[in-house]
Amino acid sequence: MLLKYRKRLLGALVVALCVAPLALVNGNAAAAAALAPQPGTFKGYGFDACTAPSSDAMKAWLKSPYRAVGIYFGGNNRGCAQPNLTAAWVREQITRGWRMIPLYVGPQATCTTTTKKNLIDNKNAEKQGRTIADDAVGQAKLLGLAPESVLIYDMEAYRTNDAVCKAGVLAFMKGWTARLHDHGYFSGFYSSVSSGVADQVAVYNKAGYVKPDYMDFARWDQVVTTADKVIPSTYWTPGRRMKQYRGDHKETWGGVTINIDNDYLDFARLPSAKFGDWTRNGWPDVLARTKSSGNLFSYPGNGSYISEANRTKIAGGFAGMNAIVRMDLNRDGFEDIIARTKAGVVWFYPGKSNGKLGTRKKLYKKFTHMRELTAVGDFNRDGYPDLLATQISNGDVYLYPGKKGAKFGARKVLAYGNWADRTEFTGVGDYNRDGYVDLLVKETKTSTLYLYPGKGNGFKTRVKIGKASGFRDIIGTGDFDRDGFTDIFAVQSATGYLFLFRGTGKTLRAPVKMATGYKGRTPLF
């Protein structure tokens, strides 16, 4: 049976406030502050009930096949009171081995097929989604649900023939997801496969849309799987799906009967950013120099956009530098900056925990014979980050291996020949995911982007992965959206707009505008 709405919520009292007050969730957040993100990596059976069961009931249900439990932790359309749902209750259940599935029931589609009274404001849907996300994070923190927990928005079924309503849902969810990322949480989306899920599938690859990180879909066919004909096999995978496969019914375990829905989860925590996370908020950032002042700024990312409003000054005095890159050369967990003066002196600036720079150290007295200084990652796989550069006189490419003590060892040639027609050398980590870090290069005449797959001591045959006509300052930014693939940023020369090119491991997707105002900012690194 296809889910139209969650039956257990029908006839329930609807909270009239636009945003559910934090007081609705009881308990001491500090008691659960150290808990792991929920549900974390988990594959198996779960259930959800309108009201969180008592602690004794949860203990009895350890005899069941379930080990994940849905908790309705907030929202102005939440239908049941939660006398048991406290930070202490959450901690106790997690300690017993349960995983939490946080569910939030906020404003619904204006064309909803339920009786919910609190609806999306279609004219201000994205802004409203961000505001509601702020409330959800506040509620989650009161329960001790840690950052990187998945907060699932419960969007009940709605009519599919109302374009304005549909657009409102999509805009609302875009705002919800982006704002959760600001707070360090992941976004989940629950709906029926015929309405909400189908609409999210339709915009999965739409440029500029911020899709949910996880998909929780309802199809009451009692088939235990996370595959579905409505959802392409490459969407929300691996480890990003949950299915509600059976609706309202009663089950008894350990002598305790509860009215539940059945769920099956295949969740894994999102891949790490890999590199590029200067602010250490879990998401890669963009660093850039303001050309007029020589100041370095960090522009924090959240997987959805680059924040201009939250930019932070790192340091000044870099106007005389003609090359700037970043890497964790001293391996202390904080990214550092390597910069070269016009006279050829190369300096090492250690990054600090506050996002600033420590006392600099000279690495080279004269380095004017090299161009395209590139932080390429651990190319030779010895545990230290390496630097790559091209010799101007002959076009050969050299590796400067990182060494203990924040320095580089004797250089080694990686490739011979004339690389003079190639520019915008960019370290992209292990782009093709074969275990070796790779290099991205732009061919000057054609603006074609080529991937040079690394093999530890050189390169394999290059592969064309896209074009970047009219773009400058191409940088590898790690896995910006944390989908498991390295992405790149570049500035459009004519406009100064910052664009994101999402990676697929083989090619690059169409560029998406992320920010403006980069005409006077160079280089990016």
Short mmCIF file of C-alpha atoms in Angstrom, two decimals:
data_model
loop_
_atom_site.label_atom_id
_atom_site.label_comp_id
_atom_site.label_asym_id
_atom_site.label_seq_id
_atom_site.Cartn_x
_atom_site.Cartn_y
_atom_site.Cartn_z
CA MET A 1 0.00 0.00 0.00
CA LEU A 2 1.41 3.39 -0.98
CA LEU A 3 1.65 5.72 1.99
CA LYS A 4 -0.63 8.77 1.77
CA TYR A 5 0.06 9.92 5.29
CA ARG A 6 1.04 8.48 8.63
CA LYS A 7 -2.25 7.19 10.04
CA ARG A 8 -1.19 7.53 13.62
CA LEU A 9 -1.07 11.31 13.27
CA LEU A 10 -4.64 11.72 12.03
CA GLY A 11 -6.87 13.39 14.53
CA ALA A 12 -3.93 14.32 16.74
CA LEU A 13 -3.75 17.71 18.29
CA VAL A 14 -1.82 20.13 16.05
CA VAL A 15 0.41 22.60 17.82
CA ALA A 16 -0.65 26.08 16.72
CA LEU A 17 2.67 27.87 16.99
CA CYS A 18 4.69 28.46 13.80
CA VAL A 19 7.78 27.00 15.43
CA ALA A 20 7.47 24.47 18.24
CA PRO A 21 8.93 25.95 21.43
CA LEU A 22 12.08 24.42 22.78
CA ALA A 23 10.28 23.80 26.05
CA LEU A 24 8.36 20.94 24.40
CA VAL A 25 11.49 18.83 24.65
CA ASN A 26 12.39 18.06 28.23
CA GLY A 27 15.68 17.04 29.75
CA ASN A 28 19.23 18.13 30.21
CA ALA A 29 21.22 18.41 26.97
CA ALA A 30 24.52 18.32 28.81
CA ALA A 31 23.79 14.78 29.95
CA ALA A 32 24.01 13.52 26.39
CA ALA A 33 26.55 15.95 24.94
CA ALA A 34 29.21 13.33 24.27
CA LEU A 35 27.03 10.91 22.32
CA ALA A 36 27.97 9.86 18.78
CA PRO A 37 26.04 11.25 15.78
CA GLN A 38 22.75 9.45 15.18
CA PRO A 39 21.93 7.07 13.70
CA GLY A 40 25.51 6.85 12.43
CA THR A 41 26.49 3.86 10.34
CA PHE A 42 23.72 1.31 10.67
CA LYS A 43 22.16 -1.34 8.46
CA GLY A 44 19.18 -3.19 9.84
CA TYR A 45 15.66 -3.02 11.20
CA GLY A 46 14.06 -0.10 12.98
CA PHE A 47 10.64 1.10 14.09
CA ASP A 48 8.95 4.37 14.92
CA ALA A 49 6.07 5.13 17.25
CA CYS A 50 4.14 8.37 17.62
CA THR A 51 5.22 8.69 21.26
CA ALA A 52 8.67 7.61 22.39
CA PRO A 53 8.18 4.41 24.45
CA SER A 54 9.10 4.29 28.11
CA SER A 55 12.57 3.24 29.12
CA ASP A 56 11.22 -0.05 30.48
CA ALA A 57 9.47 -0.73 27.17
CA MET A 58 12.67 -0.05 25.24
CA LYS A 59 14.54 -2.45 27.52
CA ALA A 60 11.93 -5.15 26.91
CA TRP A 61 12.15 -4.59 23.15
CA LEU A 62 15.81 -5.52 23.14
CA LYS A 63 14.35 -8.99 22.52
CA SER A 64 13.03 -7.72 19.16
CA PRO A 65 14.95 -7.71 15.85
CA TYR A 66 14.95 -3.89 15.92
CA ARG A 67 17.91 -1.77 16.96
CA ALA A 68 16.89 1.67 15.63
CA VAL A 69 13.99 3.76 16.89
CA GLY A 70 12.36 6.80 15.31
CA ILE A 71 11.87 9.74 17.67
CA TYR A 72 9.61 12.70 16.86
CA PHE A 73 11.78 15.37 18.43
CA GLY A 74 10.06 18.56 17.22
CA GLY A 75 7.98 20.51 14.74
CA ASN A 76 4.72 22.47 14.81
CA ASN A 77 2.83 19.56 13.24
CA ARG A 78 4.09 16.91 15.63
CA GLY A 79 1.02 14.94 16.65
CA CYS A 80 1.87 13.33 19.98
CA ALA A 81 3.16 14.47 23.34
CA GLN A 82 6.62 13.21 24.32
CA PRO A 83 6.73 12.74 28.11
CA ASN A 84 9.54 10.17 27.84
CA LEU A 85 11.72 11.98 25.31
CA THR A 86 14.50 13.58 27.35
CA ALA A 87 18.26 13.80 27.01
CA ALA A 88 18.57 11.19 29.75
CA TRP A 89 16.22 8.85 27.86
CA VAL A 90 18.22 9.29 24.64
CA ARG A 91 21.50 8.58 26.41
CA GLU A 92 20.09 5.51 28.13
CA GLN A 93 18.77 3.98 24.89
CA ILE A 94 21.98 4.64 22.95
CA THR A 95 23.99 3.12 25.79
CA ARG A 96 21.79 0.03 25.55
CA GLY A 97 22.59 -0.31 21.85
CA TRP A 98 19.70 1.54 20.21
CA ARG A 99 20.22 3.99 17.34
CA MET A 100 18.09 7.13 17.17
CA ILE A 101 16.22 8.15 13.99
CA PRO A 102 15.41 11.85 14.60
CA LEU A 103 12.16 12.92 12.85
CA TYR A 104 10.86 16.50 12.66
CA VAL A 105 7.27 17.29 11.62
CA GLY A 106 7.16 20.96 10.61
CA PRO A 107 5.09 22.95 8.06
CA GLN A 108 3.56 20.82 5.33
CA ALA A 109 2.88 21.38 1.64
CA THR A 110 0.01 23.75 0.88
CA CYS A 111 -1.49 20.94 -1.22
CA THR A 112 -1.07 18.31 1.49
CA THR A 113 -3.50 15.39 1.53
CA THR A 114 -3.48 15.39 5.35
CA THR A 115 -5.33 17.60 7.83
CA LYS A 116 -2.19 19.43 8.97
CA LYS A 117 -2.90 23.12 9.59
CA ASN A 118 0.62 24.56 9.66
CA LEU A 119 1.70 24.98 6.05
CA ILE A 120 4.64 26.21 4.00
CA ASP A 121 4.65 29.87 2.98
CA ASN A 122 5.25 29.35 -0.74
CA LYS A 123 6.36 32.95 -1.30
CA ASN A 124 9.06 32.71 1.37
CA ALA A 125 9.59 28.97 1.42
CA GLU A 126 13.39 28.85 1.33
CA LYS A 127 13.73 31.41 4.13
CA GLN A 128 11.09 29.56 6.14
CA GLY A 129 12.98 26.30 5.66
CA ARG A 130 16.11 27.89 7.11
CA THR A 131 14.19 29.23 10.12
CA ILE A 132 12.63 25.85 10.79
CA ALA A 133 16.05 24.21 10.53
CA ASP A 134 17.31 26.57 13.25
CA ASP A 135 14.52 25.34 15.50
CA ALA A 136 15.23 21.70 14.68
CA VAL A 137 18.89 22.11 15.61
CA GLY A 138 17.90 23.74 18.89
CA GLN A 139 15.57 20.85 19.69
CA ALA A 140 18.20 18.29 18.70
CA LYS A 141 20.83 19.87 20.93
CA LEU A 142 18.47 19.77 23.91
CA LEU A 143 18.35 16.01 23.47
CA GLY A 144 22.12 15.75 23.10
CA LEU A 145 21.97 14.77 19.41
CA ALA A 146 25.47 15.58 18.20
CA PRO A 147 26.47 17.44 15.03
CA GLU A 148 26.53 15.17 11.96
CA SER A 149 23.37 13.49 13.20
CA VAL A 150 20.74 13.10 10.46
CA LEU A 151 17.64 15.23 11.12
CA ILE A 152 14.84 13.86 8.93
CA TYR A 153 12.08 16.19 7.80
CA ASP A 154 8.67 14.49 7.70
CA MET A 155 6.85 15.86 4.63
CA GLU A 156 3.55 14.03 4.31
CA ALA A 157 2.06 13.18 0.92
CA TYR A 158 0.70 16.00 -1.22
CA ARG A 159 -1.09 16.43 -4.53
CA THR A 160 1.24 16.37 -7.51
CA ASN A 161 -0.82 18.60 -9.85
CA ASP A 162 -0.12 21.90 -8.06
CA ALA A 163 3.03 23.54 -9.48
CA VAL A 164 3.14 26.38 -6.93
CA CYS A 165 2.83 23.95 -4.05
CA LYS A 166 5.52 21.67 -5.47
CA ALA A 167 7.91 24.60 -5.96
CA GLY A 168 7.27 25.64 -2.38
CA VAL A 169 8.21 22.21 -1.05
CA LEU A 170 11.43 22.14 -3.06
CA ALA A 171 12.44 25.65 -1.98
CA PHE A 172 11.60 24.88 1.64
CA MET A 173 13.72 21.73 1.63
CA LYS A 174 16.59 23.55 -0.07
CA GLY A 175 16.61 26.06 2.79
CA TRP A 176 16.26 23.31 5.40
CA THR A 177 19.22 21.31 4.11
CA ALA A 178 21.51 24.29 3.57
CA ARG A 179 20.84 25.64 7.05
CA LEU A 180 21.37 22.26 8.73
CA HIS A 181 24.75 22.17 7.04
CA ASP A 182 25.53 25.58 8.53
CA HIS A 183 25.01 24.03 11.95
CA GLY A 184 27.00 20.89 11.15
CA TYR A 185 24.02 18.52 10.87
CA PHE A 186 22.93 16.32 7.96
CA SER A 187 19.57 16.52 6.24
CA GLY A 188 17.10 13.70 5.75
CA PHE A 189 13.79 13.77 3.89
CA TYR A 190 10.75 11.55 4.49
CA SER A 191 7.77 11.38 2.15
CA SER A 192 5.71 9.10 -0.06
CA VAL A 193 7.31 7.76 -3.21
CA SER A 194 4.54 9.23 -5.37
CA SER A 195 4.89 12.87 -4.29
CA GLY A 196 7.77 14.16 -2.18
CA VAL A 197 10.26 11.45 -3.11
CA ALA A 198 9.45 11.64 -6.84
CA ASP A 199 9.90 15.42 -6.79
CA GLN A 200 13.28 15.16 -5.05
CA VAL A 201 14.38 12.57 -7.61
CA ALA A 202 13.43 14.96 -10.43
CA VAL A 203 15.79 17.69 -9.16
CA TYR A 204 18.57 15.43 -7.89
CA ASN A 205 21.08 16.74 -10.45
CA LYS A 206 19.58 20.19 -10.95
CA ALA A 207 22.26 22.87 -10.86
CA GLY A 208 21.97 24.99 -7.72
CA TYR A 209 19.51 22.76 -5.89
CA VAL A 210 20.54 21.58 -2.43
CA LYS A 211 19.23 18.04 -2.14
CA PRO A 212 18.77 16.15 1.15
CA ASP A 213 21.73 14.07 2.26
CA TYR A 214 19.55 11.04 3.09
CA MET A 215 16.27 9.71 1.72
CA ASP A 216 13.60 8.07 3.91
CA PHE A 217 10.81 6.81 1.66
CA ALA A 218 7.50 5.16 2.39
CA ARG A 219 6.07 2.24 0.47
CA TRP A 220 3.94 -0.08 2.57
CA ASP A 221 4.47 -3.24 0.55
CA GLN A 222 6.16 -5.13 3.42
CA VAL A 223 9.22 -5.73 1.22
CA VAL A 224 12.40 -5.27 3.23
CA THR A 225 14.74 -3.36 0.92
CA THR A 226 16.05 0.15 0.31
CA ALA A 227 15.75 -0.20 -3.48
CA ASP A 228 12.72 1.28 -5.22
CA LYS A 229 11.66 1.73 -8.84
CA VAL A 230 11.04 5.44 -8.29
CA ILE A 231 14.60 6.11 -7.07
CA PRO A 232 17.46 5.54 -9.55
CA SER A 233 20.04 3.11 -8.22
CA THR A 234 22.79 5.77 -8.22
CA TYR A 235 20.80 8.29 -6.14
CA TRP A 236 21.31 8.46 -2.36
CA THR A 237 23.78 5.64 -2.36
CA PRO A 238 25.69 4.00 -0.84
CA GLY A 239 24.38 4.13 2.70
CA ARG A 240 21.89 6.99 2.39
CA ARG A 241 18.48 5.33 2.35
CA MET A 242 15.74 4.18 4.68
CA LYS A 243 12.40 2.61 3.84
CA GLN A 244 9.20 2.54 5.87
CA TYR A 245 7.87 -0.76 4.57
CA ARG A 246 4.85 -1.32 6.84
CA GLY A 247 2.43 1.09 8.51
CA ASP A 248 0.41 1.13 11.72
CA HIS A 249 0.19 -2.18 13.53
CA LYS A 250 0.89 -3.60 16.97
CA GLU A 251 3.79 -5.82 17.90
CA THR A 252 4.69 -7.44 21.21
CA TRP A 253 8.24 -8.13 22.35
CA GLY A 254 9.40 -8.94 25.86
CA GLY A 255 5.79 -8.82 27.00
CA VAL A 256 5.33 -5.18 25.91
CA THR A 257 2.99 -4.15 23.06
CA ILE A 258 3.63 -0.98 21.01
CA ASN A 259 1.85 0.45 17.97
CA ILE A 260 4.58 0.96 15.35
CA ASP A 261 5.62 1.43 11.74
CA ASN A 262 8.41 -0.79 10.37
CA ASP A 263 11.60 0.67 8.91
CA TYR A 264 14.68 -0.74 7.25
CA LEU A 265 17.83 1.39 7.26
CA ASP A 266 21.00 1.39 5.20
CA PHE A 267 22.78 4.43 6.61
CA ALA A 268 26.46 5.30 6.63
CA ARG A 269 28.07 8.52 7.78
CA LEU A 270 28.95 10.81 4.90
CA PRO A 271 32.52 10.63 3.60
CA SER A 272 34.91 13.13 5.13
CA ALA A 273 35.85 16.29 3.26
CA LYS A 274 39.31 14.71 2.67
CA PHE A 275 41.07 18.07 2.46
CA GLY A 276 40.38 21.79 2.16
CA ASP A 277 38.58 22.22 5.51
CA TRP A 278 40.42 25.29 6.83
CA THR A 279 37.70 26.18 9.36
CA ARG A 280 37.42 22.57 10.56
CA ASN A 281 33.61 22.58 10.45
CA GLY A 282 33.51 19.36 8.44
CA TRP A 283 33.10 21.04 5.05
CA PRO A 284 35.74 22.32 2.58
CA ASP A 285 36.31 26.06 2.32
CA VAL A 286 37.75 28.51 -0.20
CA LEU A 287 40.79 30.63 0.66
CA ALA A 288 41.65 33.69 -1.41
CA ARG A 289 43.87 36.75 -1.40
CA THR A 290 42.37 40.19 -1.88
CA LYS A 291 44.70 41.61 -4.48
CA SER A 292 44.40 45.26 -3.47
CA SER A 293 45.29 44.71 0.19
CA GLY A 294 47.28 41.48 0.18
CA ASN A 295 45.04 40.08 2.93
CA LEU A 296 44.18 36.38 3.04
CA PHE A 297 40.59 35.40 3.84
CA SER A 298 38.81 32.11 4.43
CA TYR A 299 35.32 31.74 2.96
CA PRO A 300 33.63 28.89 4.83
CA GLY A 301 31.70 26.25 2.93
CA ASN A 302 28.83 24.11 4.17
CA GLY A 303 28.39 21.69 1.29
CA SER A 304 25.74 23.93 -0.26
CA TYR A 305 27.35 27.33 -0.75
CA ILE A 306 30.35 29.51 0.11
CA SER A 307 29.60 32.13 2.75
CA GLU A 308 30.61 35.71 1.99
CA ALA A 309 29.06 37.03 5.20
CA ASN A 310 31.13 34.72 7.41
CA ARG A 311 34.50 35.29 5.79
CA THR A 312 37.42 35.55 8.22
CA LYS A 313 40.75 37.29 7.81
CA ILE A 314 43.64 34.86 8.14
CA ALA A 315 46.59 37.22 7.74
CA GLY A 316 47.93 40.26 5.91
CA GLY A 317 51.17 41.02 4.10
CA PHE A 318 50.78 38.69 1.12
CA ALA A 319 50.63 41.32 -1.64
CA GLY A 320 54.19 40.52 -2.73
CA MET A 321 53.59 36.79 -3.15
CA ASN A 322 53.26 35.24 -6.62
CA ALA A 323 52.33 31.72 -5.48
CA ILE A 324 50.23 30.60 -2.50
CA VAL A 325 49.16 27.04 -1.69
CA ARG A 326 47.96 25.21 1.41
CA MET A 327 48.71 21.81 2.91
CA ASP A 328 49.25 20.32 6.35
CA LEU A 329 53.03 20.16 5.94
CA ASN A 330 53.80 19.71 9.64
CA ARG A 331 50.97 17.16 10.02
CA ASP A 332 49.50 18.70 13.17
CA GLY A 333 45.91 18.54 11.88
CA PHE A 334 45.78 22.19 10.81
CA GLU A 335 46.32 23.28 7.23
CA ASP A 336 49.39 25.44 6.59
CA ILE A 337 50.28 27.95 3.89
CA ILE A 338 53.27 27.83 1.55
CA ALA A 339 53.96 31.13 -0.25
CA ARG A 340 56.64 32.40 -2.62
CA THR A 341 57.76 36.00 -2.95
CA LYS A 342 58.43 37.65 -6.30
CA ALA A 343 62.14 37.34 -5.47
CA GLY A 344 61.73 33.56 -5.21
CA VAL A 345 61.87 33.06 -1.43
CA VAL A 346 59.52 30.27 -0.29
CA TRP A 347 58.02 30.56 3.19
CA PHE A 348 56.16 28.09 5.38
CA TYR A 349 53.35 29.56 7.55
CA PRO A 350 52.00 27.03 10.09
CA GLY A 351 48.24 27.07 10.53
CA LYS A 352 46.89 27.41 14.08
CA SER A 353 43.76 26.17 15.81
CA ASN A 354 42.20 29.66 15.70
CA GLY A 355 42.43 29.84 11.90
CA LYS A 356 45.39 32.23 11.99
CA LEU A 357 49.05 31.71 11.09
CA GLY A 358 52.07 31.08 13.28
CA THR A 359 55.66 32.25 12.86
CA ARG A 360 56.90 31.67 9.33
CA LYS A 361 59.94 29.59 8.38
CA LYS A 362 62.05 29.90 5.23
CA LEU A 363 62.06 26.80 3.01
CA TYR A 364 63.94 28.02 -0.09
CA LYS A 365 66.05 31.10 -0.76
CA LYS A 366 65.59 31.07 -4.55
CA PHE A 367 62.76 29.27 -6.29
CA THR A 368 62.19 31.45 -9.34
CA HIS A 369 63.02 28.66 -11.80
CA MET A 370 59.77 26.82 -11.07
CA ARG A 371 56.14 27.58 -11.87
CA GLU A 372 52.75 26.03 -11.03
CA LEU A 373 53.55 25.30 -7.38
CA THR A 374 50.87 22.78 -6.47
CA ALA A 375 49.85 21.11 -3.21
CA VAL A 376 49.21 17.64 -4.56
CA GLY A 377 48.69 15.63 -1.37
CA ASP A 378 50.67 12.53 -0.42
CA PHE A 379 51.70 11.64 -3.97
CA ASN A 380 54.35 9.05 -3.09
CA ARG A 381 52.25 7.60 -0.25
CA ASP A 382 54.90 7.93 2.46
CA GLY A 383 52.57 9.70 4.89
CA TYR A 384 53.71 13.26 4.17
CA PRO A 385 52.07 15.86 1.88
CA ASP A 386 54.09 16.74 -1.21
CA LEU A 387 54.62 19.75 -3.47
CA LEU A 388 54.64 19.58 -7.26
CA ALA A 389 56.10 22.17 -9.66
CA THR A 390 57.19 22.57 -13.28
CA GLN A 391 60.63 23.78 -14.31
CA ILE A 392 60.37 26.80 -16.60
CA SER A 393 63.46 26.02 -18.69
CA ASN A 394 62.52 22.52 -19.86
CA GLY A 395 58.90 21.94 -18.85
CA ASP A 396 59.70 18.90 -16.71
CA VAL A 397 57.43 18.18 -13.73
CA TYR A 398 59.06 17.57 -10.35
CA LEU A 399 57.88 16.24 -7.01
CA TYR A 400 59.21 17.82 -3.82
CA PRO A 401 58.42 15.16 -1.19
CA GLY A 402 57.32 16.34 2.23
CA LYS A 403 59.53 15.33 5.14
CA LYS A 404 59.50 15.32 8.92
CA GLY A 405 60.15 18.75 10.38
CA ALA A 406 57.93 20.69 7.95
CA LYS A 407 60.30 20.66 5.00
CA PHE A 408 60.76 19.09 1.57
CA GLY A 409 63.30 16.51 0.49
CA ALA A 410 65.32 16.22 -2.71
CA ARG A 411 63.16 16.66 -5.77
CA LYS A 412 62.32 13.81 -8.12
CA VAL A 413 61.22 14.08 -11.73
CA LEU A 414 57.69 12.84 -12.41
CA ALA A 415 57.30 13.68 -16.09
CA TYR A 416 59.58 14.83 -18.89
CA GLY A 417 58.67 16.94 -21.87
CA ASN A 418 57.31 20.32 -22.67
CA TRP A 419 54.47 21.16 -20.29
CA ALA A 420 54.67 24.84 -21.23
CA ASP A 421 51.25 24.64 -22.92
CA ARG A 422 49.63 23.47 -19.68
CA THR A 423 48.54 25.63 -16.79
CA GLU A 424 46.22 25.72 -13.74
CA PHE A 425 47.88 22.70 -12.14
CA THR A 426 45.52 21.56 -9.40
CA GLY A 427 45.80 18.90 -6.72
CA VAL A 428 42.51 17.00 -6.62
CA GLY A 429 43.34 14.22 -4.19
CA ASP A 430 42.43 10.71 -5.28
CA TYR A 431 39.98 11.89 -7.93
CA ASN A 432 39.45 8.53 -9.63
CA ARG A 433 39.52 6.68 -6.30
CA ASP A 434 42.22 4.17 -7.24
CA GLY A 435 44.30 4.77 -4.11
CA TYR A 436 46.72 7.33 -5.62
CA VAL A 437 46.42 11.12 -5.64
CA ASP A 438 45.99 12.76 -9.04
CA LEU A 439 46.71 16.02 -10.85
CA LEU A 440 44.30 18.21 -12.83
CA VAL A 441 45.77 20.34 -15.64
CA LYS A 442 44.27 22.83 -18.08
CA GLU A 443 45.52 22.84 -21.67
CA THR A 444 46.07 26.50 -22.54
CA LYS A 445 45.04 26.47 -26.22
CA THR A 446 41.81 24.48 -25.87
CA SER A 447 40.87 25.09 -22.19
CA THR A 448 40.43 21.32 -21.94
CA LEU A 449 40.81 19.88 -18.45
CA TYR A 450 42.84 16.70 -18.21
CA LEU A 451 43.24 14.36 -15.27
CA TYR A 452 46.70 12.90 -14.88
CA PRO A 453 46.14 9.85 -12.66
CA GLY A 454 48.97 9.38 -10.20
CA LYS A 455 50.81 6.11 -9.69
CA GLY A 456 53.22 7.05 -6.90
CA ASN A 457 56.28 7.70 -9.05
CA GLY A 458 54.68 9.31 -12.10
CA PHE A 459 51.46 9.54 -14.07
CA LYS A 460 49.27 7.16 -16.01
CA THR A 461 47.73 8.12 -19.36
CA ARG A 462 45.86 11.38 -19.08
CA VAL A 463 42.05 11.47 -19.32
CA LYS A 464 39.87 14.33 -20.55
CA ILE A 465 37.29 15.22 -17.89
CA GLY A 466 35.86 18.57 -19.01
CA LYS A 467 36.47 22.12 -20.24
CA ALA A 468 36.97 25.41 -18.43
CA SER A 469 36.87 28.13 -21.08
CA GLY A 470 37.00 31.58 -19.53
CA PHE A 471 37.86 30.34 -16.05
CA ARG A 472 40.90 31.07 -13.87
CA ASP A 473 42.17 30.10 -10.42
CA ILE A 474 41.04 26.49 -10.62
CA ILE A 475 41.44 24.80 -7.25
CA GLY A 476 40.72 21.36 -5.86
CA THR A 477 38.52 21.84 -2.83
CA GLY A 478 38.21 18.33 -1.50
CA ASP A 479 34.77 16.72 -1.41
CA PHE A 480 32.74 19.92 -1.12
CA ASP A 481 29.31 18.26 -0.96
CA ARG A 482 30.64 15.09 0.71
CA ASP A 483 29.22 12.71 -1.86
CA GLY A 484 32.47 10.74 -2.07
CA PHE A 485 33.96 12.58 -5.07
CA THR A 486 36.46 15.45 -5.24
CA ASP A 487 35.10 18.76 -6.57
CA ILE A 488 36.78 21.88 -7.96
CA PHE A 489 36.14 25.63 -7.83
CA ALA A 490 37.06 28.23 -10.44
CA VAL A 491 36.50 31.94 -11.06
CA GLN A 492 34.84 33.12 -14.26
CA SER A 493 37.26 35.75 -15.57
CA ALA A 494 34.69 38.04 -17.20
CA THR A 495 32.29 38.27 -14.25
CA GLY A 496 34.32 37.39 -11.17
CA TYR A 497 31.71 34.79 -10.22
CA LEU A 498 32.82 31.72 -8.28
CA PHE A 499 31.65 28.41 -9.76
CA LEU A 500 31.61 24.87 -8.43
CA PHE A 501 32.32 21.92 -10.72
CA ARG A 502 31.12 18.78 -8.96
CA GLY A 503 33.22 15.71 -9.59
CA THR A 504 32.02 12.23 -10.49
CA GLY A 505 35.33 10.38 -10.37
CA LYS A 506 35.42 10.33 -14.18
CA THR A 507 34.16 13.72 -15.39
CA LEU A 508 32.95 17.07 -14.06
CA ARG A 509 29.33 18.16 -13.89
CA ALA A 510 28.10 21.47 -15.31
CA PRO A 511 29.36 24.48 -13.31
CA VAL A 512 27.09 25.98 -10.65
CA LYS A 513 27.43 29.62 -9.55
CA MET A 514 28.24 29.75 -5.85
CA ALA A 515 29.26 33.35 -5.14
CA THR A 516 30.05 36.74 -6.66
CA GLY A 517 32.72 39.37 -6.03
CA TYR A 518 35.87 37.42 -6.91
CA LYS A 519 37.21 39.76 -9.60
CA GLY A 520 39.72 41.28 -7.20
CA ARG A 521 40.59 38.01 -5.49
CA THR A 522 43.54 35.98 -6.69
CA PRO A 523 44.92 33.48 -6.22
CA LEU A 524 42.40 31.06 -4.79
CA PHE A 525 43.95 28.19 -2.88
#
